[in-house]
Amino acid sequence: MSPILLAIIIVTLIGFVCAAVLAVASHFMSVPVNETEAKVRECLPGANCGACGFTGCDGYAKALAEVPGTKTNLCVPGADAVAKKIAEVMGVEAEDVIEQVAFVRCSGDCFNRSERHIYKGIDSCAAAQMLYGGSGMCTQGCIGLGDCQKVCTQNAICIENGIAHVDTRKCLGCGLCAKACPNHLIELFPDVRRVVVVCSNHEKGAVVRGKCKAGCLGCGLCVRNCEQGAISLVNNLAVIDYDKCVGCGKCEEKCPVHAIKFADFSGGHRF
Amino acid sequence: METYKLLLKIIMTSVLVNNYVLSKFLGICPFLGVSKKLDQASGMGIAVIFVMLIATAATWPIQTYLLDPNGMGYLQTIVFILVIAALVQFVEIVLKKFLPSLHKSLGVYLPLITTNCAVLGVTINNITDGYNFLESMVSSLGCGLGFLLAMVIFAGVRERMEEADPPKAFRGIPITLAAASIVSMAFYGFGGIVTSLFGE
């Protein structure tokens, strides 16, 4: 018999034996999956984003089936529709999901920020951040190499003029981008909000001014002009108390550097 | 007596002198990947010992009784990969059924080891070193123990490193690699120990 044929036969034979053993083993020794778990798993979207706090959709389904008292409204990408289905399977009352969207809390694009050095390394924010906190003067701003864009499953993030933008109408609020951002700039908030502070720099006004034209100076104009008293300055950065905010948008008009944004942030669930 | 001495020599050699991670640079991926915490590192190490033993038990007979008599020694690599992958999957199924607690504690490490080069390296080196079945098994045990030792030592080093404050550009992976190289150099100190203890 020719050696080539023999070699093929041997490898094929071993492959078949392995396959047969595995097939038999998985048939006879399969562990029955909990029925509720399988049903719940079918309802979940399968994005495996981890927004629920479990390791992927399988983990959440397992927790729902086995741990009593696990909330049915934890799936953020699935939102109300999935929560309703899960509640049906579990036989409990459906709870409302708070839809969230991601937002990049920085507006230091290439027109606004000053550069300190030129970064010529691998195309990743995490890598650039390790080299003296990124190429920009402001080490608390968006690096713009798109780590968030790479992890987004919905293509909701684009890099424009060196800064990441979230298209909230595509965003499902899974929070993968928030975990990927080395500067922790991306925040998840309920998409009913209308006003956001778009700067994360806590340094003093004069220092910020030297680094970025769009950075919050901590001047307090917004604080004085807010009729509801909803804005305060914490560490030289405006912070909005959303319990008091009515979404009038006055702070946006008054902000000299446009570090407050007033817009409709409705998330992807509503479209 | 001679046999015990030989087996002890094989174990000492594979644990200290020819440590798979620190001297032969095989299995670096789990060495860097799961050495952050001591319990994870020891879990991975124990899983590797286990897989190395069963992999050797399966591949040595295949090489000796199937490949070598047919002059098919060159099929070693592909056949071993196939057999080890299938074997680990099989073991996982069995563990899941009969020892769920062990399956849970080995967790994600078991499938990770499927394609680990240290396991393939052990099985192939056992053949090239001309060991018989018993010697092969002992050598695999030694290599596994060596892997566990390296993992545990390095986990200790890394836990200390978490508290250290290196310059910003060195943080994370760079300082980890530097530390790994120093641990590896330290292991070269064992170079002459086996020949001194047991003679040539």
Tab-separated table of C-alpha atoms in Angstrom:
chain	number	residue	atom	x	y	z
A	1	MET	CA	0.000	0.000	0.000
A	2	SER	CA	1.356	3.417	-0.870
A	3	PRO	CA	2.582	5.356	2.192
A	4	ILE	CA	0.435	8.368	1.311
A	5	LEU	CA	-2.706	6.263	1.311
A	6	LEU	CA	-1.719	4.661	4.599
A	7	ALA	CA	-1.093	8.043	6.183
A	8	ILE	CA	-4.475	9.309	5.037
A	9	ILE	CA	-6.165	6.170	6.306
A	10	ILE	CA	-4.481	6.366	9.712
A	11	VAL	CA	-5.340	10.039	10.297
A	12	THR	CA	-8.900	9.576	9.053
A	13	LEU	CA	-9.314	6.497	11.212
A	14	ILE	CA	-8.114	8.278	14.335
A	15	GLY	CA	-10.345	11.251	13.493
A	16	PHE	CA	-13.365	8.996	13.099
A	17	VAL	CA	-12.645	7.124	16.312
A	18	CYS	CA	-12.322	10.440	18.203
A	19	ALA	CA	-15.501	11.787	16.631
A	20	ALA	CA	-17.429	8.613	17.408
A	21	VAL	CA	-16.248	8.560	21.018
A	22	LEU	CA	-17.154	12.201	21.497
A	23	ALA	CA	-20.547	11.773	19.851
A	24	VAL	CA	-21.373	8.758	21.981
A	25	ALA	CA	-20.097	10.466	25.116
A	26	SER	CA	-22.048	13.642	24.538
A	27	HIS	CA	-25.178	11.590	23.882
A	28	PHE	CA	-24.980	9.299	26.891
A	29	MET	CA	-23.376	11.622	29.361
A	30	SER	CA	-25.109	14.861	28.536
A	31	VAL	CA	-26.235	16.798	31.556
A	32	PRO	CA	-29.889	17.737	31.173
A	33	VAL	CA	-30.207	21.499	30.912
A	34	ASN	CA	-32.801	23.074	33.126
A	35	GLU	CA	-36.000	23.553	31.102
A	36	THR	CA	-36.619	27.100	32.269
A	37	GLU	CA	-33.021	27.952	31.564
A	38	ALA	CA	-33.307	26.809	27.948
A	39	LYS	CA	-36.549	28.727	27.491
A	40	VAL	CA	-35.144	31.906	29.042
A	41	ARG	CA	-32.017	31.584	26.955
A	42	GLU	CA	-34.166	31.583	23.815
A	43	CYS	CA	-35.704	34.924	24.799
A	44	LEU	CA	-32.360	36.632	25.324
A	45	PRO	CA	-30.798	38.443	22.366
A	46	GLY	CA	-27.485	36.562	22.523
A	47	ALA	CA	-25.301	39.647	22.342
A	48	ASN	CA	-23.252	38.315	25.295
A	49	CYS	CA	-22.511	41.887	26.285
A	50	GLY	CA	-22.553	41.354	30.038
A	51	ALA	CA	-24.661	44.415	30.757
A	52	CYS	CA	-26.815	42.288	33.073
A	53	GLY	CA	-23.807	41.652	35.273
A	54	PHE	CA	-23.527	37.935	34.440
A	55	THR	CA	-21.085	36.215	32.137
A	56	GLY	CA	-23.063	36.481	28.922
A	57	CYS	CA	-26.589	35.414	28.060
A	58	ASP	CA	-26.018	31.795	29.174
A	59	GLY	CA	-24.927	32.969	32.589
A	60	TYR	CA	-27.956	35.219	32.980
A	61	ALA	CA	-30.341	32.470	31.881
A	62	LYS	CA	-28.741	30.086	34.383
A	63	ALA	CA	-29.030	32.621	37.190
A	64	LEU	CA	-32.655	33.294	36.340
A	65	ALA	CA	-33.489	29.604	36.323
A	66	GLU	CA	-31.558	28.608	39.429
A	67	VAL	CA	-31.262	31.602	41.726
A	68	PRO	CA	-34.656	32.726	42.960
A	69	GLY	CA	-35.110	36.469	43.105
A	70	THR	CA	-32.909	37.283	40.084
A	71	LYS	CA	-34.397	40.324	38.418
A	72	THR	CA	-35.990	39.837	35.024
A	73	ASN	CA	-35.268	43.343	33.771
A	74	LEU	CA	-31.478	43.237	33.655
A	75	CYS	CA	-31.085	42.741	29.905
A	76	VAL	CA	-30.344	46.228	28.606
A	77	PRO	CA	-29.986	45.479	24.861
A	78	GLY	CA	-33.218	43.464	24.891
A	79	ALA	CA	-35.117	46.178	26.796
A	80	ASP	CA	-38.824	45.936	27.545
A	81	ALA	CA	-39.627	43.341	24.898
A	82	VAL	CA	-37.183	40.783	26.312
A	83	ALA	CA	-38.035	41.603	29.921
A	84	LYS	CA	-41.669	40.911	29.103
A	85	LYS	CA	-40.869	37.570	27.476
A	86	ILE	CA	-38.656	36.482	30.375
A	87	ALA	CA	-41.328	37.463	32.864
A	88	GLU	CA	-43.820	35.354	30.913
A	89	VAL	CA	-41.557	32.310	30.998
A	90	MET	CA	-40.768	32.774	34.673
A	91	GLY	CA	-44.386	33.485	35.502
A	92	VAL	CA	-43.735	36.773	37.261
A	93	GLU	CA	-44.855	40.316	36.631
A	94	ALA	CA	-42.852	42.209	34.027
A	95	GLU	CA	-40.684	45.036	35.269
A	96	ASP	CA	-39.762	48.053	33.234
A	97	VAL	CA	-36.219	48.270	31.881
A	98	ILE	CA	-34.505	51.616	32.149
A	99	GLU	CA	-33.163	52.126	28.630
A	100	GLN	CA	-29.667	53.464	28.649
A	101	VAL	CA	-27.400	55.027	26.089
A	102	ALA	CA	-23.662	55.516	26.053
A	103	PHE	CA	-22.169	58.961	25.800
A	104	VAL	CA	-18.573	60.116	25.347
A	105	ARG	CA	-17.891	62.764	27.955
A	106	CYS	CA	-15.309	64.695	25.958
A	107	SER	CA	-15.528	67.194	23.139
A	108	GLY	CA	-11.824	67.755	22.595
A	109	ASP	CA	-11.685	66.987	18.882
A	110	CYS	CA	-8.676	67.890	16.744
A	111	PHE	CA	-9.843	71.525	16.427
A	112	ASN	CA	-10.149	72.029	20.162
A	113	ARG	CA	-7.393	70.095	21.875
A	114	SER	CA	-3.660	70.761	21.766
A	115	GLU	CA	-1.293	67.938	20.969
A	116	ARG	CA	1.740	67.179	23.062
A	117	HIS	CA	3.466	64.457	21.087
A	118	ILE	CA	2.879	62.406	17.960
A	119	TYR	CA	1.891	58.823	18.692
A	120	LYS	CA	3.084	56.242	16.181
A	121	GLY	CA	2.270	52.961	17.849
A	122	ILE	CA	-0.367	50.283	17.512
A	123	ASP	CA	-3.834	51.530	16.764
A	124	SER	CA	-5.334	51.280	20.225
A	125	CYS	CA	-6.340	53.795	22.889
A	126	ALA	CA	-5.209	51.450	25.653
A	127	ALA	CA	-1.703	51.324	24.172
A	128	ALA	CA	-1.555	55.068	23.501
A	129	GLN	CA	-2.808	55.780	26.992
A	130	MET	CA	0.049	53.835	28.532
A	131	LEU	CA	2.538	56.181	26.837
A	132	TYR	CA	2.187	59.236	29.051
A	133	GLY	CA	-1.600	59.231	28.920
A	134	GLY	CA	-2.076	59.652	25.184
A	135	SER	CA	-0.859	62.145	22.618
A	136	GLY	CA	-3.062	65.055	23.643
A	137	MET	CA	-2.222	67.659	26.281
A	138	CYS	CA	-5.336	66.639	28.163
A	139	THR	CA	-4.766	63.188	29.626
A	140	GLN	CA	-8.379	62.844	30.698
A	141	GLY	CA	-9.877	63.239	27.235
A	142	CYS	CA	-10.752	61.035	24.285
A	143	ILE	CA	-7.659	59.557	22.622
A	144	GLY	CA	-9.603	58.914	19.442
A	145	LEU	CA	-8.060	55.614	18.337
A	146	GLY	CA	-11.396	53.856	18.577
A	147	ASP	CA	-11.166	51.105	21.206
A	148	CYS	CA	-14.839	51.783	21.863
A	149	GLN	CA	-15.660	51.605	18.156
A	150	LYS	CA	-13.972	48.205	17.892
A	151	VAL	CA	-16.055	46.621	20.654
A	152	CYS	CA	-19.407	48.115	19.625
A	153	THR	CA	-21.673	45.401	18.260
A	154	GLN	CA	-24.153	47.893	16.808
A	155	ASN	CA	-21.727	50.081	14.812
A	156	ALA	CA	-23.069	52.970	16.831
A	157	ILE	CA	-19.704	54.621	17.440
A	158	CYS	CA	-17.752	56.559	14.850
A	159	ILE	CA	-14.466	58.430	15.151
A	160	GLU	CA	-14.788	61.897	13.713
A	161	ASN	CA	-12.116	64.594	13.871
A	162	GLY	CA	-10.127	62.462	16.288
A	163	ILE	CA	-12.865	61.903	18.817
A	164	ALA	CA	-15.445	59.192	19.383
A	165	HIS	CA	-19.124	59.941	18.835
A	166	VAL	CA	-21.979	57.671	19.843
A	167	ASP	CA	-24.969	57.578	17.549
A	168	THR	CA	-27.512	57.201	20.326
A	169	ARG	CA	-30.205	56.117	17.900
A	170	LYS	CA	-28.220	52.934	17.261
A	171	CYS	CA	-26.974	52.506	20.830
A	172	LEU	CA	-28.532	49.719	22.909
A	173	GLY	CA	-26.760	50.690	26.111
A	174	CYS	CA	-24.842	47.452	26.661
A	175	GLY	CA	-21.856	49.300	28.115
A	176	LEU	CA	-19.121	47.397	26.244
A	177	CYS	CA	-17.595	50.690	25.110
A	178	ALA	CA	-17.585	52.064	28.647
A	179	LYS	CA	-15.490	49.090	29.707
A	180	ALA	CA	-13.130	49.463	26.734
A	181	CYS	CA	-12.335	53.153	27.237
A	182	PRO	CA	-9.006	53.423	29.087
A	183	ASN	CA	-9.877	56.921	30.310
A	184	HIS	CA	-13.355	55.891	31.498
A	185	LEU	CA	-14.918	58.684	29.466
A	186	ILE	CA	-17.957	56.820	28.289
A	187	GLU	CA	-20.896	56.997	30.616
A	188	LEU	CA	-24.182	55.153	30.485
A	189	PHE	CA	-27.248	57.129	31.437
A	190	PRO	CA	-31.001	56.770	31.040
A	191	ASP	CA	-31.888	58.027	27.586
A	192	VAL	CA	-34.632	60.314	28.851
A	193	ARG	CA	-32.013	62.871	29.852
A	194	ARG	CA	-31.644	65.932	27.689
A	195	VAL	CA	-28.569	67.715	29.066
A	196	VAL	CA	-25.056	66.327	29.450
A	197	VAL	CA	-21.708	67.762	30.481
A	198	VAL	CA	-19.241	66.886	27.729
A	199	CYS	CA	-15.960	67.196	29.564
A	200	SER	CA	-14.270	65.005	32.174
A	201	ASN	CA	-11.301	67.182	33.104
A	202	HIS	CA	-11.089	68.020	36.791
A	203	GLU	CA	-8.174	70.440	36.535
A	204	LYS	CA	-8.387	74.167	37.210
A	205	GLY	CA	-9.865	76.449	34.533
A	206	ALA	CA	-6.625	78.081	33.441
A	207	VAL	CA	-4.885	74.720	33.060
A	208	VAL	CA	-7.790	73.292	31.086
A	209	ARG	CA	-7.862	76.369	28.876
A	210	GLY	CA	-4.247	75.762	27.870
A	211	LYS	CA	-4.982	72.205	26.895
A	212	CYS	CA	-8.343	72.261	25.190
A	213	LYS	CA	-10.675	74.938	23.879
A	214	ALA	CA	-13.758	72.899	24.728
A	215	GLY	CA	-12.886	71.915	28.279
A	216	CYS	CA	-15.074	72.858	31.243
A	217	LEU	CA	-13.431	75.807	32.973
A	218	GLY	CA	-15.416	75.511	36.146
A	219	CYS	CA	-16.520	79.118	35.741
A	220	GLY	CA	-19.904	78.508	37.292
A	221	LEU	CA	-21.992	80.373	34.712
A	222	CYS	CA	-24.237	77.362	34.340
A	223	VAL	CA	-24.587	77.076	38.107
A	224	ARG	CA	-25.742	80.691	38.385
A	225	ASN	CA	-28.097	80.504	35.453
A	226	CYS	CA	-29.841	77.269	36.311
A	227	GLU	CA	-33.283	78.181	37.606
A	228	GLN	CA	-33.722	74.799	39.238
A	229	GLY	CA	-30.407	74.891	41.103
A	230	ALA	CA	-29.590	71.544	39.528
A	231	ILE	CA	-25.967	72.240	38.623
A	232	SER	CA	-23.051	72.288	41.016
A	233	LEU	CA	-19.278	72.395	40.624
A	234	VAL	CA	-17.408	69.333	41.848
A	235	ASN	CA	-13.623	69.435	41.456
A	236	ASN	CA	-13.807	72.217	38.854
A	237	LEU	CA	-16.309	70.332	36.736
A	238	ALA	CA	-20.022	71.049	36.321
A	239	VAL	CA	-22.202	68.207	37.588
A	240	ILE	CA	-25.918	68.039	36.830
A	241	ASP	CA	-28.354	66.720	39.405
A	242	TYR	CA	-30.882	64.941	37.213
A	243	ASP	CA	-33.470	64.750	39.952
A	244	LYS	CA	-33.816	68.531	39.729
A	245	CYS	CA	-33.035	69.104	36.034
A	246	VAL	CA	-36.068	69.821	33.895
A	247	GLY	CA	-34.192	69.868	30.620
A	248	CYS	CA	-34.708	73.537	29.746
A	249	GLY	CA	-31.331	73.852	28.044
A	250	LYS	CA	-30.403	77.222	29.495
A	251	CYS	CA	-27.050	75.972	30.711
A	252	GLU	CA	-26.079	75.056	27.166
A	253	GLU	CA	-26.779	78.585	25.974
A	254	LYS	CA	-24.716	80.134	28.740
A	255	CYS	CA	-21.688	77.842	28.645
A	256	PRO	CA	-18.828	79.834	27.061
A	257	VAL	CA	-16.982	76.747	25.822
A	258	HIS	CA	-20.005	74.618	24.870
A	259	ALA	CA	-19.088	71.972	27.408
A	260	ILE	CA	-22.766	71.258	28.036
A	261	LYS	CA	-24.783	69.595	25.358
A	262	PHE	CA	-28.556	69.845	25.040
A	263	ALA	CA	-30.027	67.267	22.687
A	264	ASP	CA	-32.319	64.306	22.271
A	265	PHE	CA	-30.439	61.190	23.374
A	266	SER	CA	-33.179	58.644	22.700
A	267	GLY	CA	-31.592	55.222	22.426
A	268	GLY	CA	-31.857	52.514	19.825
A	269	HIS	CA	-34.789	50.803	21.548
A	270	ARG	CA	-37.160	53.530	20.544
A	271	PHE	CA	-36.585	53.194	16.816
B	1	MET	CA	16.649	0.808	43.036
B	2	GLU	CA	18.112	1.910	39.741
B	3	THR	CA	14.606	2.476	38.338
B	4	TYR	CA	13.567	4.705	41.230
B	5	LYS	CA	16.748	6.700	40.844
B	6	LEU	CA	16.122	7.144	37.124
B	7	LEU	CA	12.505	8.193	37.676
B	8	LEU	CA	13.512	10.660	40.383
B	9	LYS	CA	16.129	12.051	38.035
B	10	ILE	CA	13.508	12.498	35.307
B	11	ILE	CA	11.197	14.340	37.700
B	12	MET	CA	13.952	16.617	39.021
B	13	THR	CA	15.105	17.373	35.489
B	14	SER	CA	11.659	18.279	34.202
B	15	VAL	CA	10.640	20.312	37.241
B	16	LEU	CA	13.781	22.344	37.827
B	17	VAL	CA	16.244	22.157	34.949
B	18	ASN	CA	14.108	21.787	31.849
B	19	ASN	CA	11.138	23.682	33.235
B	20	TYR	CA	8.703	23.961	30.350
B	21	VAL	CA	7.749	27.551	30.945
B	22	LEU	CA	10.955	29.073	32.211
B	23	SER	CA	13.585	27.157	30.248
B	24	LYS	CA	11.857	25.886	27.130
B	25	PHE	CA	9.422	28.801	26.828
B	26	LEU	CA	6.403	26.628	26.088
B	27	GLY	CA	2.988	27.468	27.509
B	28	ILE	CA	3.784	31.160	27.916
B	29	CYS	CA	0.182	32.124	27.132
B	30	PRO	CA	-1.406	30.755	30.337
B	31	PHE	CA	1.777	31.686	32.225
B	32	LEU	CA	1.109	35.364	31.494
B	33	GLY	CA	-2.651	35.125	31.127
B	34	VAL	CA	-3.860	33.453	34.288
B	35	SER	CA	-1.072	34.183	36.738
B	36	LYS	CA	-2.708	37.260	38.196
B	37	LYS	CA	-4.139	35.499	41.214
B	38	LEU	CA	-2.719	32.623	43.178
B	39	ASP	CA	-5.882	30.494	43.236
B	40	GLN	CA	-6.426	30.832	39.483
B	41	ALA	CA	-2.776	30.055	38.796
B	42	SER	CA	-2.799	26.912	40.915
B	43	GLY	CA	-6.108	25.832	39.360
B	44	MET	CA	-4.600	26.154	35.903
B	45	GLY	CA	-1.458	24.344	37.012
B	46	ILE	CA	-3.399	21.381	38.389
B	47	ALA	CA	-5.506	21.220	35.233
B	48	VAL	CA	-2.323	21.160	33.138
B	49	ILE	CA	-0.826	18.304	35.183
B	50	PHE	CA	-4.024	16.342	34.710
B	51	VAL	CA	-4.192	16.939	30.957
B	52	MET	CA	-0.483	16.241	30.440
B	53	LEU	CA	-0.851	12.861	32.157
B	54	ILE	CA	-3.866	11.696	30.174
B	55	ALA	CA	-2.428	13.095	26.944
B	56	THR	CA	0.776	11.119	27.426
B	57	ALA	CA	-1.169	8.014	28.369
B	58	ALA	CA	-3.031	8.279	25.071
B	59	THR	CA	-0.313	9.460	22.692
B	60	TRP	CA	2.565	7.195	23.758
B	61	PRO	CA	0.759	3.961	22.741
B	62	ILE	CA	-0.410	5.568	19.498
B	63	GLN	CA	3.154	6.511	18.588
B	64	THR	CA	4.684	3.212	19.657
B	65	TYR	CA	2.088	0.721	18.431
B	66	LEU	CA	0.441	2.505	15.517
B	67	LEU	CA	2.713	5.109	13.929
B	68	ASP	CA	6.211	3.664	14.394
B	69	PRO	CA	5.499	0.104	13.112
B	70	ASN	CA	3.979	1.609	9.958
B	71	GLY	CA	6.832	4.063	9.451
B	72	MET	CA	4.458	6.956	9.954
B	73	GLY	CA	6.462	8.763	12.642
B	74	TYR	CA	6.173	12.011	10.690
B	75	LEU	CA	2.404	12.088	11.339
B	76	GLN	CA	3.191	12.626	15.010
B	77	THR	CA	2.261	16.311	15.231
B	78	ILE	CA	-1.078	16.202	13.448
B	79	VAL	CA	-2.204	12.970	15.104
B	80	PHE	CA	-1.203	14.204	18.570
B	81	ILE	CA	-3.069	17.489	18.135
B	82	LEU	CA	-6.147	15.570	17.010
B	83	VAL	CA	-5.988	13.075	19.846
B	84	ILE	CA	-5.274	15.628	22.581
B	85	ALA	CA	-8.089	17.932	21.453
B	86	ALA	CA	-10.592	15.080	21.364
B	87	LEU	CA	-9.340	13.699	24.657
B	88	VAL	CA	-9.702	16.971	26.529
B	89	GLN	CA	-13.231	17.410	25.187
B	90	PHE	CA	-14.037	13.875	26.276
B	91	VAL	CA	-12.629	14.453	29.737
B	92	GLU	CA	-14.679	17.624	29.998
B	93	ILE	CA	-17.882	15.772	29.176
B	94	VAL	CA	-17.063	13.047	31.694
B	95	LEU	CA	-16.187	15.531	34.420
B	96	LYS	CA	-19.339	17.536	33.789
B	97	LYS	CA	-21.397	14.386	34.252
B	98	PHE	CA	-19.661	12.668	37.148
B	99	LEU	CA	-17.618	15.302	38.969
B	100	PRO	CA	-19.463	18.597	38.496
B	101	SER	CA	-17.613	20.253	41.376
B	102	LEU	CA	-14.205	19.506	39.848
B	103	HIS	CA	-15.523	20.594	36.440
B	104	LYS	CA	-16.614	23.871	37.938
B	105	SER	CA	-13.307	24.525	39.658
B	106	LEU	CA	-11.281	23.713	36.531
B	107	GLY	CA	-13.813	25.815	34.662
B	108	VAL	CA	-12.647	27.542	31.532
B	109	TYR	CA	-9.057	26.307	31.903
B	110	LEU	CA	-9.765	22.801	30.697
B	111	PRO	CA	-10.800	23.745	27.122
B	112	LEU	CA	-8.050	26.382	27.105
B	113	ILE	CA	-5.449	23.684	27.593
B	114	THR	CA	-6.722	21.794	24.536
B	115	THR	CA	-4.448	23.786	22.267
B	116	ASN	CA	-1.685	24.510	24.749
B	117	CYS	CA	1.760	24.005	23.246
B	118	ALA	CA	3.202	22.783	26.559
B	119	VAL	CA	0.957	19.713	26.426
B	120	LEU	CA	1.899	18.941	22.823
B	121	GLY	CA	5.536	19.649	23.696
B	122	VAL	CA	5.542	17.150	26.565
B	123	THR	CA	4.048	14.351	24.493
B	124	ILE	CA	6.440	14.896	21.594
B	125	ASN	CA	9.508	15.297	23.818
B	126	ASN	CA	8.682	12.044	25.599
B	127	ILE	CA	8.946	10.282	22.239
B	128	THR	CA	12.127	12.043	21.111
B	129	ASP	CA	13.803	11.366	24.465
B	130	GLY	CA	13.141	7.659	23.927
B	131	TYR	CA	11.303	7.120	27.214
B	132	ASN	CA	9.276	3.984	27.851
B	133	PHE	CA	5.671	4.252	29.029
B	134	LEU	CA	6.394	4.556	32.747
B	135	GLU	CA	9.189	7.056	32.171
B	136	SER	CA	6.939	9.081	29.874
B	137	MET	CA	4.225	9.279	32.501
B	138	VAL	CA	6.699	10.316	35.182
B	139	SER	CA	8.213	12.890	32.869
B	140	SER	CA	4.743	14.335	32.148
B	141	LEU	CA	4.016	14.503	35.851
B	142	GLY	CA	7.301	16.317	36.357
B	143	CYS	CA	6.615	18.776	33.550
B	144	GLY	CA	3.159	19.454	34.961
B	145	LEU	CA	4.592	20.007	38.427
B	146	GLY	CA	7.177	22.326	36.897
B	147	PHE	CA	4.413	24.280	35.193
B	148	LEU	CA	2.481	24.497	38.474
B	149	LEU	CA	5.635	25.648	40.277
B	150	ALA	CA	6.324	28.343	37.683
B	151	MET	CA	2.709	29.523	37.788
B	152	VAL	CA	2.624	29.703	41.579
B	153	ILE	CA	5.972	31.499	41.834
B	154	PHE	CA	5.007	33.982	39.161
B	155	ALA	CA	1.584	34.573	40.695
B	156	GLY	CA	3.395	35.517	43.883
B	157	VAL	CA	5.653	37.878	41.966
B	158	ARG	CA	2.705	39.468	40.225
B	159	GLU	CA	0.767	39.964	43.440
B	160	ARG	CA	3.746	41.899	44.744
B	161	MET	CA	3.929	43.832	41.486
B	162	GLU	CA	0.333	44.994	41.863
B	163	GLU	CA	1.453	46.986	44.878
B	164	ALA	CA	4.629	48.319	43.268
B	165	ASP	CA	4.659	51.625	41.463
B	166	PRO	CA	6.725	51.315	38.281
B	167	PRO	CA	7.222	54.263	35.870
B	168	LYS	CA	4.125	54.885	33.787
B	169	ALA	CA	5.535	53.520	30.524
B	170	PHE	CA	6.387	50.209	32.256
B	171	ARG	CA	3.010	49.550	33.803
B	172	GLY	CA	1.051	46.445	32.911
B	173	ILE	CA	2.510	44.090	30.314
B	174	PRO	CA	6.071	45.524	30.031
B	175	ILE	CA	6.888	45.100	33.719
B	176	THR	CA	5.251	41.660	33.695
B	177	LEU	CA	7.493	40.506	30.842
B	178	ALA	CA	10.564	41.927	32.570
B	179	ALA	CA	9.634	40.083	35.772
B	180	ALA	CA	9.061	36.858	33.803
B	181	SER	CA	12.546	37.102	32.317
B	182	ILE	CA	14.090	37.570	35.760
B	183	VAL	CA	12.216	34.548	37.153
B	184	SER	CA	13.378	32.586	34.112
B	185	MET	CA	17.002	33.630	34.724
B	186	ALA	CA	16.667	32.558	38.344
B	187	PHE	CA	15.746	29.066	37.163
B	188	TYR	CA	18.992	28.802	35.231
B	189	GLY	CA	20.614	28.563	38.642
B	190	PHE	CA	19.327	24.974	38.802
B	191	GLY	CA	21.384	24.117	35.700
B	192	GLY	CA	23.918	21.740	37.249
B	193	ILE	CA	21.845	20.368	40.098
B	194	VAL	CA	20.727	17.113	38.507
B	195	THR	CA	24.126	16.047	37.182
B	196	SER	CA	25.664	16.829	40.581
B	197	LEU	CA	23.033	14.814	42.441
B	198	PHE	CA	22.732	11.757	40.216
B	199	GLY	CA	25.888	11.787	38.132
B	200	GLU	CA	25.759	11.589	34.358
